[in-house]
Amino acid sequence: MKYLKKKSRELILLAVILVIGCIVSTTTPFFTKLNIINILYGNAAYGIMAIGMMLVITTGNIDISVGPQMAATSVICGLFVVATGGKYPLLSVLIAMAVGLAVGLFNGTMVALLNIPAIVVTLGSMNIIRGVIYLVSNGEWVEGLTGSFVKIAGTKIIGIQAAIWVWALIIAITYFFLYRTKFGRDILAVGGNADAAMRVGISKIKVYLFAFGYLGTLVGLASAIQAAKVKSASPSNGAGTEMQLIAACVIGGTEFTGGISSIAGTTLGVILLGVIKNGLVLAKVPVYWQNLATGVIIILAVASSIFNSLPKKKKAKKEVNA
Amino acid sequence: MKQKTRIKYYNEVVLAGVFLALFIAFSIISPSFLTLKNTMTLLSQMVELGVLTLGMAATMISGGMDLSLGTLCSMCTVTLSIFIGTNAWGEGTAMLLTLIIALVCGAFNGFMIGYLNIQSMLVTLGTQSLFKGIGLVVSNGLPIKIPTEKFALWGRVRLWGFLPFQVIVYAAAIAVTILIFNYTITGRRIYLVGSNTEVARFAGINIKKSIFLTYVFSAFMAFVASLTYTSKVSCGRADLAEALILKTVCASVFGGVSTLGGIGNIAGAVLGVAVITIISNGLDMMNASVYFQQIVIGGLLLLVLAFRHGKKK
């Protein structure tokens, strides 16, 4: 029972997803294997990045330069693929991840060493990266991605696309090191109270660098998958992605004050946003309703958190009185 | 005491210096920069960004951040255009109704953040999407036109043949905001709430009400910006002002308003807007690409911050 209470948000999210699915399936089949795999496949890139974003928010920071990072990594990866004819798929993905890592480490350094609020640092780097990538690419798309590279996302392993397997792998790895290693606990500790964590000897700088670097690497991975999926890369890639990711984290119960995170919640948040999009399309609702629905869901998710915190506050007050 | 005042306005003096230096530099480099026409263009380019920045700076001073300002402003342009263009109502009625809509939206934000005590970024992230959604649904995703002869005063009329009316609107908005935040009790309370909520509570300040009022104020600024914007382009669109929102954060931070709350000056934010606008206008005059401008603004932001925070240590 205690376990269920602890996981109440995840259960509610799961229920909401199922209810939406049931509503949609009254008109069109929703719970088919094809549709479910389509939703997962379509949101795999978002899901991978959302895990990284969750980690950054867990440390009490935020990164709004994800969109330009996606553009930079996918364009550079795309140029490499075109130059080599797509012969080295693994190397191409690694290059995208390395570029993302570099950007992430830059952000992390500015935040950790100069003590500047993360939202402002990433606001600056967002402008710089977007500008540089447009200047370098002249605003042109990188097209004609060929070879074995374009198969990395869609290749089916046991009937499920590789992109979904990668997503699952990232979830497993992140879960393991965040909850089962000492460094993972350090991350949560710094997010919960940076000063207290520093006093017990945890390096804030290391944690911040790791979180931003991890997000950058995952963005590189995700944009390589995305590029392989659509066989092209554009310098305007990823506009508005950061808000989508933050929304998924928030719906999943991650708090901006840091220290509180849920991998399952974040993943369900991504899926919920994907299901809303998919459901609205299947139900033939005009596309303009998507923003409205997303907004209502975020507000409901945010408002629901006060019901969780209300009893705790009362208890705390009683203790003070006693 | 004297030393304190000097430090207090140090940032504003530096920014004004940067603005003047840029103004002189662009005047020397580009012959078409220092003309009456371009100076007026420069001023009118500041208006929407500037008015929205006033709202953003206000919420940042209170310790939060209103991410929904841009889409709220866009939604107001849609409703204004529907009332005036499609329904052919009087301008006064349309403005009044839009004002009420904006204030209700601001009150919703303020209620959620102030009274329910939810983080401002979470709430406004949701309402950002919500307001855009409402704007899109109401307008069916299409730009809604206003007949060009209507609603010209706010964005297209030039007094005495040269001074755009919107500049006067901007000046009035600045004056009101500075008056509120520097000279009224409500404004000073918002500063204290932003810098230290606990102390504010012990001082007997109604924190909930102060935060509520801040978000209503920022919604009002979104309404004012929507007036000039709708009039300038003679149409309403649900994504018109969305891209301005990060620029307003940029300008506020540039002007010395801290994202942590309680620190900063409205005058500084106004100067921040001026510097950003003059950079993009001046680089336009030199035929530099928009992307290069982005790099310059982003780089300058990081430099200023690194300098400011480095000095603090």
XYZ file of C-alpha atoms in Angstrom:
635
model
C 0.000 0.000 0.000
C 2.791 2.371 0.905
C 4.482 1.555 -2.381
C 1.283 2.315 -4.283
C 0.908 5.642 -2.483
C 4.481 6.541 -3.327
C 3.866 5.773 -6.963
C 0.433 7.431 -7.056
C 1.417 9.911 -9.755
C 2.706 7.213 -12.086
C -0.465 5.175 -11.524
C -2.672 8.207 -12.210
C -0.724 8.928 -15.415
C -1.101 5.340 -16.522
C -4.839 5.513 -15.802
C -5.192 8.785 -17.735
C -3.373 7.277 -20.714
C -5.637 4.229 -20.642
C -8.783 6.358 -20.311
C -7.765 8.531 -23.267
C -7.052 5.331 -25.207
C -10.498 3.953 -24.362
C -12.220 7.195 -25.383
C -10.381 7.215 -28.693
C -11.020 3.532 -29.350
C -14.798 4.114 -29.295
C -14.400 5.659 -32.741
C -11.138 4.248 -34.106
C -9.055 1.267 -33.023
C -6.410 2.583 -30.633
C -5.113 -0.453 -28.746
C -3.643 -2.180 -31.758
C -0.066 -3.374 -31.685
C 0.721 -1.209 -34.695
C -0.651 1.997 -33.169
C 1.049 1.475 -29.805
C 4.385 0.760 -31.456
C 3.847 3.790 -33.691
C 3.345 6.035 -30.663
C 6.483 4.664 -28.988
C 8.515 4.892 -32.193
C 7.348 8.430 -32.851
C 8.251 9.580 -29.354
C 11.478 7.617 -28.822
C 13.689 10.645 -29.526
C 11.652 12.820 -27.139
C 11.707 10.082 -24.541
C 15.488 9.767 -24.661
C 16.003 13.516 -24.317
C 13.379 13.810 -21.575
C 15.452 11.481 -19.389
C 18.425 13.832 -19.742
C 16.258 16.884 -19.110
C 14.869 15.206 -16.001
C 18.395 14.714 -14.683
C 19.255 18.385 -15.231
C 16.038 19.533 -13.540
C 16.767 17.112 -10.694
C 20.008 18.961 -9.965
C 17.944 22.148 -9.622
C 18.902 23.532 -13.020
C 17.230 23.773 -16.397
C 18.454 23.664 -19.985
C 16.459 25.575 -22.587
C 19.106 25.230 -25.307
C 17.979 21.705 -26.246
C 16.376 22.790 -29.532
C 19.526 24.397 -30.976
C 21.579 21.484 -29.608
C 19.387 19.159 -31.641
C 19.912 21.295 -34.729
C 23.695 21.428 -34.256
C 24.137 17.721 -33.569
C 21.855 16.581 -36.382
C 23.390 18.920 -38.978
C 26.963 17.938 -38.105
C 26.010 14.252 -37.986
C 24.171 14.651 -41.301
C 27.159 16.292 -42.992
C 29.396 13.443 -41.828
C 26.938 10.819 -43.074
C 26.681 12.503 -46.479
C 30.484 12.790 -46.698
C 31.035 9.110 -45.893
C 27.982 7.808 -47.724
C 26.551 6.452 -44.501
C 29.113 3.688 -44.236
C 29.959 4.211 -40.579
C 26.631 4.388 -38.730
C 28.100 3.868 -35.272
C 30.777 6.525 -35.777
C 28.131 8.984 -37.054
C 26.042 8.508 -33.936
C 29.145 8.870 -31.758
C 30.014 12.152 -33.493
C 26.530 13.514 -32.811
C 26.864 12.439 -29.179
C 30.307 14.031 -28.885
C 29.038 17.365 -30.223
C 26.157 17.244 -27.766
C 28.532 16.391 -24.946
C 30.735 19.387 -25.804
C 27.779 21.790 -25.749
C 26.492 20.269 -22.530
C 29.884 20.568 -20.848
C 30.075 24.225 -21.902
C 26.687 24.919 -20.313
C 27.650 22.937 -17.229
C 30.938 24.792 -16.837
C 29.258 28.178 -16.995
C 26.635 27.147 -14.455
C 28.975 25.349 -12.058
C 32.042 27.569 -12.111
C 30.564 31.019 -12.631
C 27.466 30.388 -10.529
C 25.135 31.907 -13.124
C 21.508 30.700 -13.072
C 21.160 27.900 -15.613
C 18.151 29.388 -17.399
C 20.162 32.483 -18.277
C 23.289 30.586 -19.353
C 21.309 28.313 -21.635
C 19.366 31.306 -22.954
C 22.691 32.719 -24.099
C 24.058 29.470 -25.495
C 20.712 28.849 -27.212
C 21.143 32.073 -29.225
C 24.802 31.365 -29.959
C 24.350 27.751 -31.115
C 21.319 28.537 -33.258
C 23.133 31.462 -34.873
C 26.344 29.505 -35.509
C 24.556 26.512 -37.010
C 22.538 28.751 -39.348
C 25.653 30.649 -40.437
C 27.638 27.447 -41.004
C 24.876 25.691 -42.924
C 23.599 28.820 -44.695
C 20.171 27.790 -43.489
C 20.169 24.859 -45.899
C 18.921 21.393 -45.107
C 21.309 18.470 -45.191
C 19.562 16.003 -47.447
C 20.263 12.685 -49.087
C 21.321 10.727 -46.002
C 21.939 7.211 -47.276
C 23.700 3.950 -46.529
C 23.350 1.821 -43.468
C 23.028 4.942 -41.269
C 19.388 5.547 -42.195
C 18.527 2.038 -41.026
C 19.664 2.515 -37.421
C 16.320 3.828 -36.186
C 13.844 1.657 -38.046
C 15.561 -1.742 -38.071
C 13.300 -4.181 -36.290
C 14.708 -6.335 -33.521
C 12.183 -8.952 -32.347
C 9.434 -6.995 -34.105
C 10.207 -3.671 -32.424
C 12.190 -0.795 -33.922
C 15.740 -0.230 -32.714
C 14.898 3.319 -31.590
C 12.482 1.950 -28.986
C 15.145 -0.504 -27.752
C 17.618 2.362 -27.396
C 15.024 4.316 -25.404
C 14.478 1.329 -23.110
C 18.231 0.880 -22.711
C 18.700 4.543 -21.752
C 15.908 4.249 -19.177
C 17.553 1.128 -17.695
C 21.041 2.664 -17.577
C 19.785 5.916 -16.041
C 17.695 4.030 -13.486
C 20.667 1.922 -12.500
C 23.174 4.693 -11.941
C 20.732 7.198 -10.473
C 19.332 4.863 -7.830
C 21.942 2.107 -7.476
C 25.304 3.889 -7.555
C 26.885 6.336 -5.141
C 27.290 9.010 -7.792
C 23.602 8.791 -8.622
C 22.689 9.409 -5.001
C 25.128 12.336 -5.036
C 23.155 13.862 -7.912
C 19.919 13.597 -5.955
C 21.616 15.008 -2.873
C 22.963 18.058 -4.705
C 19.520 18.627 -6.198
C 17.848 18.392 -2.820
C 20.191 20.764 -1.022
C 23.380 21.896 -2.722
C 24.883 23.491 0.378
C 24.284 20.474 2.578
C 25.667 18.169 -0.117
C 28.815 20.280 -0.382
C 29.320 20.102 3.388
C 29.351 16.307 3.291
C 31.970 16.451 0.568
C 30.003 16.018 -2.645
C 31.364 18.028 -5.552
C 28.633 20.256 -6.952
C 30.770 21.044 -9.987
C 31.147 17.375 -10.921
C 27.417 16.760 -10.602
C 26.442 19.803 -12.699
C 28.984 18.956 -15.391
C 27.739 15.398 -15.495
C 24.051 16.355 -15.686
C 24.500 18.861 -18.521
C 26.947 16.599 -20.320
C 24.574 13.645 -20.043
C 21.688 15.696 -21.443
C 23.888 16.889 -24.327
C 24.974 13.345 -25.126
C 21.393 12.095 -25.103
C 20.310 15.001 -27.316
C 23.037 13.960 -29.767
C 21.825 10.367 -29.686
C 18.195 11.391 -30.129
C 18.892 13.738 -33.013
C 20.960 11.051 -34.786
C 17.937 8.739 -34.482
C 15.651 11.521 -35.703
C 17.970 12.270 -38.648
C 18.083 8.591 -39.606
C 14.297 8.440 -39.392
C 13.579 11.385 -41.686
C 16.766 10.945 -43.781
C 17.587 14.648 -43.488
C 18.767 17.246 -40.983
C 17.694 20.859 -40.784
C 19.234 23.822 -38.930
C 15.736 24.726 -37.755
C 15.405 21.340 -36.050
C 14.074 21.102 -32.554
C 12.397 24.500 -32.185
C 10.181 24.310 -29.116
C 11.542 20.918 -28.085
C 12.747 22.233 -24.738
C 9.210 23.199 -23.701
C 7.903 19.758 -24.719
C 10.589 18.045 -22.658
C 10.085 20.286 -19.641
C 6.343 19.669 -19.906
C 6.914 15.901 -19.922
C 9.151 16.149 -16.843
C 6.653 18.347 -15.020
C 3.751 16.032 -15.828
C 5.897 13.173 -14.545
C 6.355 14.827 -11.173
C 9.867 16.274 -11.442
C 10.111 19.460 -9.396
C 12.008 22.587 -10.421
C 13.406 22.989 -6.916
C 15.463 19.857 -7.549
C 16.075 16.606 -5.750
C 12.804 14.978 -6.790
C 12.626 12.971 -9.973
C 10.855 10.011 -11.452
C 12.120 8.172 -14.496
C 8.874 6.244 -14.857
C 6.851 9.439 -14.451
C 8.889 11.311 -17.049
C 8.563 8.446 -19.522
C 4.823 8.257 -18.911
C 4.685 12.039 -19.360
C 6.285 11.721 -22.795
C 3.892 8.913 -23.696
C 0.889 10.893 -22.425
C 1.792 13.885 -24.603
C 2.300 11.489 -27.526
C -1.025 9.756 -26.870
C -2.851 13.097 -26.794
C -1.365 14.004 -30.171
C -2.070 10.563 -31.602
C -5.573 10.407 -30.124
C -6.547 13.832 -31.406
C -5.354 12.854 -34.872
C -7.222 9.535 -34.781
C -10.371 11.256 -33.519
C -10.050 13.749 -36.406
C -9.942 16.776 -34.094
C -8.392 19.880 -35.738
C -4.702 20.159 -34.955
C -5.224 23.507 -33.179
C -6.696 21.751 -30.181
C -3.356 20.087 -29.393
C -1.859 23.114 -27.656
C -4.998 23.642 -25.634
C -5.105 20.002 -24.552
C -1.399 20.029 -23.659
C -1.860 23.208 -21.617
C -4.810 21.800 -19.695
C -2.903 18.583 -18.963
C 0.134 20.486 -17.658
C -2.004 22.721 -15.448
C -3.905 19.723 -14.076
C -0.654 17.855 -13.417
C 0.830 20.870 -11.673
C -2.318 21.557 -9.667
C -2.564 17.915 -8.607
C 0.788 18.203 -6.855
C -0.728 20.512 -4.237
C -3.080 17.755 -3.161
C -0.028 15.633 -2.440
C 1.683 18.344 -0.448
C -1.313 19.597 1.566
C -1.455 16.845 4.224
C 2.302 17.042 4.744
C 2.088 20.758 5.469
C -0.640 20.256 8.043
C 1.413 17.574 9.742
C 4.440 19.854 9.839
C 2.372 22.603 11.421
C 1.069 20.228 14.094
C 4.583 19.183 14.960
C 5.586 22.798 15.404
C 2.600 23.417 17.665
C 3.360 20.375 19.754
C 25.488 55.341 2.125
C 26.932 57.296 -0.758
C 28.938 54.299 -1.886
C 25.824 52.162 -1.836
C 23.978 54.459 -4.246
C 26.929 54.349 -6.588
C 26.912 50.538 -6.660
C 23.139 50.538 -7.017
C 23.186 52.426 -10.299
C 26.526 51.078 -11.558
C 24.828 48.602 -13.851
C 22.492 51.176 -15.382
C 25.361 53.594 -16.029
C 27.375 50.842 -17.740
C 24.394 49.894 -19.899
C 23.711 53.499 -20.852
C 27.401 53.782 -21.760
C 27.191 50.658 -23.916
C 24.088 52.056 -25.617
C 25.775 55.391 -26.354
C 28.946 53.703 -27.604
C 26.928 51.464 -29.923
C 24.891 54.456 -31.112
C 28.026 56.430 -31.974
C 29.758 53.432 -33.537
C 26.793 52.598 -35.787
C 26.412 56.274 -36.738
C 30.027 56.341 -37.947
C 29.897 52.970 -39.718
C 26.539 53.259 -41.441
C 25.476 56.574 -43.038
C 21.801 55.624 -42.986
C 21.789 54.967 -39.228
C 21.799 58.491 -37.838
C 18.724 59.815 -39.627
C 15.481 61.010 -38.084
C 13.618 58.232 -39.874
C 15.828 55.450 -38.590
C 15.941 56.853 -35.081
C 12.136 56.812 -35.009
C 12.133 53.295 -36.468
C 14.577 52.255 -33.772
C 12.273 53.670 -31.102
C 9.161 52.025 -32.506
C 10.974 48.685 -32.840
C 11.515 48.735 -29.095
C 7.858 49.059 -28.176
C 6.453 45.500 -28.116
C 9.615 43.955 -26.702
C 9.887 46.810 -24.230
C 6.328 46.658 -22.938
C 6.479 42.880 -22.555
C 9.846 43.206 -20.828
C 8.230 45.506 -18.252
C 5.835 42.677 -17.393
C 8.619 40.098 -17.388
C 10.871 42.241 -15.207
C 7.996 42.734 -12.752
C 7.429 38.993 -12.365
C 11.166 38.328 -12.136
C 11.479 40.917 -9.367
C 8.715 39.105 -7.489
C 10.862 35.956 -7.636
C 9.069 34.179 -10.474
C 8.882 34.255 -14.215
C 5.882 34.658 -16.507
C 6.517 32.444 -19.527
C 2.933 32.898 -20.731
C 3.332 36.625 -21.538
C 4.131 36.074 -25.213
C 1.240 33.756 -25.983
C -1.132 35.861 -23.875
C -0.181 38.885 -25.973
C -0.718 36.851 -29.152
C -4.102 35.665 -27.887
C -5.087 39.288 -27.218
C -4.168 40.248 -30.788
C -6.472 37.464 -31.990
C -9.405 38.570 -29.834
C -8.867 42.228 -30.767
C -8.851 41.311 -34.460
C -11.964 39.162 -34.127
C -13.875 41.892 -32.256
C -12.818 44.710 -34.574
C -12.299 42.893 -37.869
C -14.746 39.987 -37.983
C -17.490 41.279 -35.655
C -17.032 44.947 -36.661
C -17.569 46.169 -33.096
C -16.389 49.537 -31.857
C -12.728 49.859 -30.932
C -13.548 50.843 -27.359
C -15.721 47.784 -26.759
C -13.141 45.503 -28.336
C -10.338 46.933 -26.224
C -12.377 46.744 -23.049
C -13.351 43.114 -23.661
C -9.776 42.147 -24.514
C -8.542 43.924 -21.402
C -10.986 41.914 -19.301
C -9.850 38.669 -20.977
C -6.194 39.531 -20.362
C -6.817 40.422 -16.726
C -8.751 37.196 -16.152
C -5.840 35.225 -17.628
C -3.400 37.134 -15.437
C -5.608 36.555 -12.410
C -5.631 32.830 -13.165
C -1.819 32.801 -13.257
C -1.682 34.892 -10.107
C -4.179 32.694 -8.279
C -2.303 29.499 -9.113
C 1.098 30.969 -8.208
C 0.182 33.221 -5.303
C -2.728 31.530 -3.570
C -2.080 27.876 -4.447
C 1.670 28.387 -4.033
C 2.776 26.519 -7.182
C 6.053 27.416 -8.872
C 5.552 30.185 -11.396
C 7.466 28.482 -14.198
C 5.325 25.359 -13.957
C 2.062 27.275 -14.014
C 3.036 29.633 -16.812
C 4.462 26.771 -18.855
C 0.976 25.293 -18.791
C -0.849 28.554 -19.440
C 1.626 29.358 -22.218
C 0.401 26.302 -24.059
C -3.192 26.942 -22.988
C -3.337 30.562 -24.229
C -1.747 29.590 -27.516
C -4.262 26.773 -27.826
C -7.192 29.107 -27.166
C -5.826 31.586 -29.707
C -5.400 28.845 -32.311
C -8.820 27.313 -31.715
C -10.614 30.680 -31.778
C -8.837 31.787 -34.951
C -8.794 28.343 -36.585
C -5.049 28.776 -36.929
C -5.422 31.579 -39.467
C -4.281 35.191 -39.231
C -7.335 37.395 -38.760
C -7.297 40.650 -40.674
C -8.504 44.052 -39.608
C -9.515 46.534 -42.350
C -6.522 48.856 -42.668
C -8.532 52.031 -42.057
C -9.545 50.800 -38.599
C -7.491 50.692 -35.404
C -4.609 52.765 -36.768
C -3.946 54.953 -33.735
C -1.888 52.562 -31.582
C 0.673 51.349 -34.074
C 0.634 53.395 -37.254
C -0.174 57.024 -36.425
C 2.763 59.396 -36.317
C 2.306 62.562 -34.331
C 3.515 65.727 -36.069
C 4.513 63.556 -38.981
C 7.431 61.851 -37.248
C 6.829 60.651 -33.685
C 5.104 57.229 -33.619
C 2.213 57.195 -31.150
C 3.312 53.795 -29.849
C 6.506 55.352 -28.506
C 4.345 57.544 -26.292
C 2.453 54.452 -25.170
C 5.782 52.813 -24.319
C 6.969 55.889 -22.450
C 3.746 55.972 -20.462
C 4.070 52.261 -19.645
C 7.653 52.790 -18.442
C 6.602 55.761 -16.314
C 3.738 53.851 -14.701
C 5.906 50.803 -14.020
C 8.728 52.815 -12.475
C 6.189 54.717 -10.418
C 4.651 51.482 -9.127
C 7.889 49.655 -8.412
C 9.945 52.480 -6.987
C 7.457 54.794 -5.314
C 4.451 52.817 -4.095
C 4.144 50.549 -1.091
C 2.750 47.733 -3.268
C 5.818 47.867 -5.498
C 8.306 47.848 -2.643
C 6.412 44.947 -1.091
C 6.851 42.973 -4.327
C 10.606 43.634 -4.119
C 10.742 42.306 -0.579
C 8.640 39.246 -1.432
C 11.039 38.533 -4.279
C 14.212 38.909 -2.255
C 13.130 36.999 0.834
C 9.711 35.447 1.276
C 10.305 34.554 4.920
C 11.310 38.058 5.923
C 8.370 39.437 3.974
C 6.042 37.148 5.901
C 7.473 38.275 9.223
C 7.102 41.887 8.126
C 3.382 41.231 7.832
C 3.168 41.495 4.067
C 0.342 39.686 2.332
C 2.588 37.625 0.055
C -0.255 35.937 -1.788
C -1.826 39.251 -2.722
C 1.494 40.785 -3.791
C 2.287 37.888 -6.126
C -1.286 37.843 -7.441
C -1.086 41.544 -8.294
C 2.281 41.075 -10.037
C 0.844 38.569 -12.489
C -2.239 40.702 -13.116
C 0.146 43.569 -13.843
C 2.192 41.496 -16.304
C -1.015 40.420 -18.057
C -1.951 44.090 -18.350
C 1.399 44.734 -20.047
C 0.691 41.868 -22.447
C -2.595 43.620 -23.267
C -0.839 46.959 -23.909
C 1.713 45.246 -26.163
C -1.117 43.543 -28.061
C -2.725 46.941 -28.779
C 0.343 48.308 -30.561
C 1.185 44.994 -32.197
C -2.309 44.426 -33.639
C -2.464 47.966 -34.918
C 1.025 47.818 -36.425
C 0.435 44.671 -38.501
C -3.358 45.088 -38.905
C -3.996 41.492 -38.021
C -4.041 39.021 -35.158
C -2.242 35.713 -35.076
C -1.922 33.129 -32.333
C 1.875 32.967 -32.563
C 2.652 36.633 -33.187
C 4.517 37.515 -30.006
C 5.555 34.036 -28.884
C 9.170 34.404 -29.983
C 9.557 37.605 -27.956
C 9.337 35.824 -24.634
C 12.951 34.637 -24.450
C 14.091 38.049 -25.661
C 12.269 39.658 -22.736
C 14.130 37.375 -20.311
C 17.336 38.246 -22.142
C 16.645 41.992 -21.920
C 15.664 41.834 -18.251
C 18.781 39.871 -17.283
C 20.865 42.170 -19.422
C 19.401 45.083 -17.495
C 20.426 43.588 -14.183
C 17.181 41.948 -13.071
C 18.064 38.717 -11.293
C 16.190 35.512 -12.083
C 16.363 34.767 -8.348
C 14.104 37.703 -7.530
C 14.271 40.915 -5.552
C 17.208 42.367 -7.442
C 17.020 44.695 -10.379
C 15.622 47.890 -11.643
C 12.898 48.701 -14.159
C 15.152 51.378 -15.664
C 17.838 48.739 -16.152
C 15.433 46.455 -17.989
C 14.416 49.343 -20.251
C 18.081 49.984 -21.029
C 18.529 46.263 -21.694
C 15.757 46.452 -24.297
C 17.401 49.521 -25.825
C 20.783 47.798 -26.143
C 19.325 44.639 -27.704
C 17.221 46.651 -30.151
C 20.078 48.905 -31.194
C 22.298 45.873 -31.819
C 19.777 44.245 -34.127
C 18.831 47.527 -35.823
C 22.457 48.565 -36.324
C 23.491 45.161 -37.644
C 20.462 45.285 -39.962
C 21.761 48.566 -41.320
C 25.132 46.896 -41.966
C 23.386 44.030 -43.791
C 24.530 41.468 -41.242
C 22.469 38.290 -41.169
C 19.849 37.696 -38.483
C 21.796 34.668 -37.300
C 24.899 36.754 -36.742
C 22.782 39.076 -34.589
C 21.678 36.083 -32.549
C 25.300 35.111 -31.922
C 26.205 38.665 -30.900
C 23.266 38.984 -28.500
C 23.860 35.550 -26.975
C 27.598 36.121 -26.639
C 27.110 39.547 -25.107
C 24.618 38.125 -22.611
C 27.088 35.464 -21.441
C 29.940 37.976 -21.314
C 27.976 40.466 -19.236
C 26.888 37.700 -16.875
C 30.365 36.216 -16.536
C 31.710 39.681 -15.805
C 28.974 40.520 -13.314
C 29.173 37.225 -11.424
C 32.941 37.038 -11.617
C 33.165 40.430 -9.941
C 30.814 39.398 -7.161
C 33.168 36.635 -6.081
